[in-house]
mmCIF file with all atom_site columns, C-alpha atoms in Angstrom:
data_model
loop_
_atom_site.group_PDB
_atom_site.id
_atom_site.type_symbol
_atom_site.label_atom_id
_atom_site.label_alt_id
_atom_site.label_comp_id
_atom_site.label_asym_id
_atom_site.label_entity_id
_atom_site.label_seq_id
_atom_site.pdbx_PDB_ins_code
_atom_site.Cartn_x
_atom_site.Cartn_y
_atom_site.Cartn_z
_atom_site.occupancy
_atom_site.B_iso_or_equiv
_atom_site.pdbx_formal_charge
_atom_site.auth_seq_id
_atom_site.auth_comp_id
_atom_site.auth_asym_id
_atom_site.auth_atom_id
_atom_site.pdbx_PDB_model_num
ATOM 1  C CA . MET A 1 1  ? -22.170 6.086   15.285 1.00 55.00 ? 7  MET A CA 1
ATOM 2  C CA . VAL A 1 2  ? -19.576 8.129   15.711 1.00 57.00 ? 8  VAL A CA 1
ATOM 3  C CA . HIS A 1 3  ? -20.341 10.640  18.738 1.00 64.00 ? 9  HIS A CA 1
ATOM 4  C CA . LEU A 1 4  ? -20.888 7.417   20.188 1.00 65.00 ? 10 LEU A CA 1
ATOM 5  C CA . ARG A 1 5  ? -17.244 5.825   19.733 1.00 67.00 ? 11 ARG A CA 1
ATOM 6  C CA . LYS A 1 6  ? -15.897 8.690   20.598 1.00 63.00 ? 12 LYS A CA 1
ATOM 7  C CA . LEU A 1 7  ? -18.324 9.473   24.116 1.00 61.00 ? 13 LEU A CA 1
ATOM 8  C CA . VAL A 1 8  ? -17.041 4.985   24.691 1.00 62.00 ? 14 VAL A CA 1
ATOM 9  C CA . VAL A 1 9  ? -12.818 5.375   24.237 1.00 56.00 ? 15 VAL A CA 1
ATOM 10 C CA . THR A 1 10 ? -13.407 8.646   26.083 1.00 60.00 ? 16 THR A CA 1
ATOM 11 C CA . LEU A 1 11 ? -14.788 6.878   29.317 1.00 56.00 ? 17 LEU A CA 1
ATOM 12 C CA . ALA A 1 12 ? -12.289 4.142   28.710 1.00 53.00 ? 18 ALA A CA 1
ATOM 13 C CA . LYS A 1 13 ? -9.538  6.819   29.270 1.00 67.00 ? 19 LYS A CA 1
ATOM 14 C CA . ILE A 1 14 ? -11.193 8.342   32.740 1.00 75.00 ? 20 ILE A CA 1
ATOM 15 C CA . PHE A 1 15 ? -12.532 4.868   34.512 1.00 80.00 ? 21 PHE A CA 1
ATOM 16 C CA . TRP A 1 16 ? -11.021 1.177   34.661 1.00 85.00 ? 22 TRP A CA 1
ATOM 17 C CA . SER A 1 17 ? -10.828 -1.467  36.971 1.00 90.00 ? 23 SER A CA 1
ATOM 18 C CA . ILE A 1 18 ? -9.698  -4.936  38.227 1.00 93.00 ? 24 ILE A CA 1
ATOM 19 C CA . MET A 1 19 ? -11.307 -7.323  40.497 1.00 94.00 ? 25 MET A CA 1
ATOM 20 C CA . PRO A 1 20 ? -9.504  -10.893 41.168 1.00 96.00 ? 26 PRO A CA 1
ATOM 21 C CA . ALA A 1 21 ? -11.481 -13.581 42.946 1.00 96.00 ? 27 ALA A CA 1
ATOM 22 C CA . ILE A 1 22 ? -11.116 -16.557 45.518 1.00 97.00 ? 28 ILE A CA 1
ATOM 23 C CA . SER A 1 23 ? -13.719 -19.410 45.523 1.00 96.00 ? 29 SER A CA 1
ATOM 24 C CA . PHE A 1 24 ? -14.185 -22.511 47.154 1.00 96.00 ? 30 PHE A CA 1
ATOM 25 C CA . LYS A 1 25 ? -16.632 -25.163 47.308 1.00 95.00 ? 31 LYS A CA 1
ATOM 26 C CA . PRO A 1 26 ? -16.616 -27.312 50.393 1.00 94.00 ? 32 PRO A CA 1
ATOM 27 C CA . THR A 1 27 ? -19.577 -29.039 49.228 1.00 92.00 ? 33 THR A CA 1
ATOM 28 C CA . SER A 1 28 ? -21.004 -29.555 45.502 1.00 90.00 ? 34 SER A CA 1
ATOM 29 C CA . GLN A 1 29 ? -23.823 -27.001 46.466 1.00 93.00 ? 35 GLN A CA 1
ATOM 30 C CA . THR A 1 30 ? -22.267 -24.586 48.174 1.00 95.00 ? 36 THR A CA 1
ATOM 31 C CA . VAL A 1 31 ? -19.453 -21.906 47.117 1.00 96.00 ? 37 VAL A CA 1
ATOM 32 C CA . ILE A 1 32 ? -17.196 -19.227 49.327 1.00 97.00 ? 38 ILE A CA 1
ATOM 33 C CA . ARG A 1 33 ? -16.087 -16.812 47.665 1.00 97.00 ? 39 ARG A CA 1
ATOM 34 C CA . PHE A 1 34 ? -13.659 -13.823 48.632 1.00 97.00 ? 40 PHE A CA 1
ATOM 35 C CA . ASN A 1 35 ? -13.411 -10.629 46.206 1.00 97.00 ? 41 ASN A CA 1
ATOM 36 C CA . TYR A 1 36 ? -10.597 -7.551  45.692 1.00 96.00 ? 42 TYR A CA 1
ATOM 37 C CA . ARG A 1 37 ? -11.997 -4.641  43.815 1.00 94.00 ? 43 ARG A CA 1
ATOM 38 C CA . PHE A 1 38 ? -9.072  -1.732  42.693 1.00 94.00 ? 44 PHE A CA 1
ATOM 39 C CA . GLN A 1 39 ? -10.265 0.515   40.366 1.00 91.00 ? 45 GLN A CA 1
ATOM 40 C CA . GLU A 1 40 ? -9.366  4.514   39.004 1.00 88.00 ? 46 GLU A CA 1
ATOM 41 C CA . GLN A 1 41 ? -11.630 7.647   37.553 1.00 86.00 ? 47 GLN A CA 1
ATOM 42 C CA . ARG A 1 42 ? -10.718 10.827  36.840 1.00 80.00 ? 48 ARG A CA 1
ATOM 43 C CA . ASP A 1 43 ? -13.087 13.334  36.762 1.00 75.00 ? 49 ASP A CA 1
ATOM 44 C CA . THR A 1 44 ? -13.981 15.208  32.978 1.00 70.00 ? 50 THR A CA 1
ATOM 45 C CA . PHE A 1 45 ? -11.555 17.672  33.867 1.00 71.00 ? 51 PHE A CA 1
ATOM 46 C CA . GLY A 1 46 ? -8.787  15.465  33.394 1.00 70.00 ? 52 GLY A CA 1
ATOM 47 C CA . ASN A 1 47 ? -7.832  16.060  36.987 1.00 77.00 ? 53 ASN A CA 1
ATOM 48 C CA . PRO A 1 48 ? -5.652  13.420  38.742 1.00 81.00 ? 54 PRO A CA 1
ATOM 49 C CA . PRO A 1 49 ? -7.757  10.200  39.063 1.00 81.00 ? 55 PRO A CA 1
ATOM 50 C CA . ALA A 1 50 ? -9.108  8.791   42.166 1.00 85.00 ? 56 ALA A CA 1
ATOM 51 C CA . ALA A 1 51 ? -8.443  5.433   43.615 1.00 88.00 ? 57 ALA A CA 1
ATOM 52 C CA . THR A 1 52 ? -11.128 2.574   45.442 1.00 90.00 ? 58 THR A CA 1
ATOM 53 C CA . ASP A 1 53 ? -10.927 -0.589  46.395 1.00 93.00 ? 59 ASP A CA 1
ATOM 54 C CA . GLY A 1 54 ? -12.438 -2.863  48.957 1.00 95.00 ? 60 GLY A CA 1
ATOM 55 C CA . MET A 1 55 ? -13.196 -5.590  49.694 1.00 96.00 ? 61 MET A CA 1
ATOM 56 C CA . SER A 1 56 ? -16.511 -8.662  49.775 1.00 96.00 ? 62 SER A CA 1
ATOM 57 C CA . PHE A 1 57 ? -17.467 -11.921 50.671 1.00 96.00 ? 63 PHE A CA 1
ATOM 58 C CA . GLY A 1 58 ? -19.732 -14.283 49.255 1.00 96.00 ? 64 GLY A CA 1
ATOM 59 C CA . LEU A 1 59 ? -21.423 -16.880 50.319 1.00 95.00 ? 65 LEU A CA 1
ATOM 60 C CA . SER A 1 60 ? -23.461 -19.059 47.874 1.00 95.00 ? 66 SER A CA 1
ATOM 61 C CA . THR A 1 61 ? -25.807 -22.279 48.320 1.00 94.00 ? 67 THR A CA 1
ATOM 62 C CA . TYR A 1 62 ? -27.987 -24.108 46.255 1.00 88.00 ? 68 TYR A CA 1
ATOM 63 C CA . PHE A 1 63 ? -30.903 -26.591 46.570 1.00 75.00 ? 69 PHE A CA 1
#
């Protein structure tokens, strides 16, 4: 169990991400969503982090 805790702490130090979103409901059964994601990730050798970001758009209908 100790090894698993150490792995989780190590992974938390090398990878983090944030993903805010805006949703809009034009009708009671339709959702339009816009997401933005930013993440930083280090490799296992501790090199400077690589940053990645992106946007996504989604449309959902329920019937």
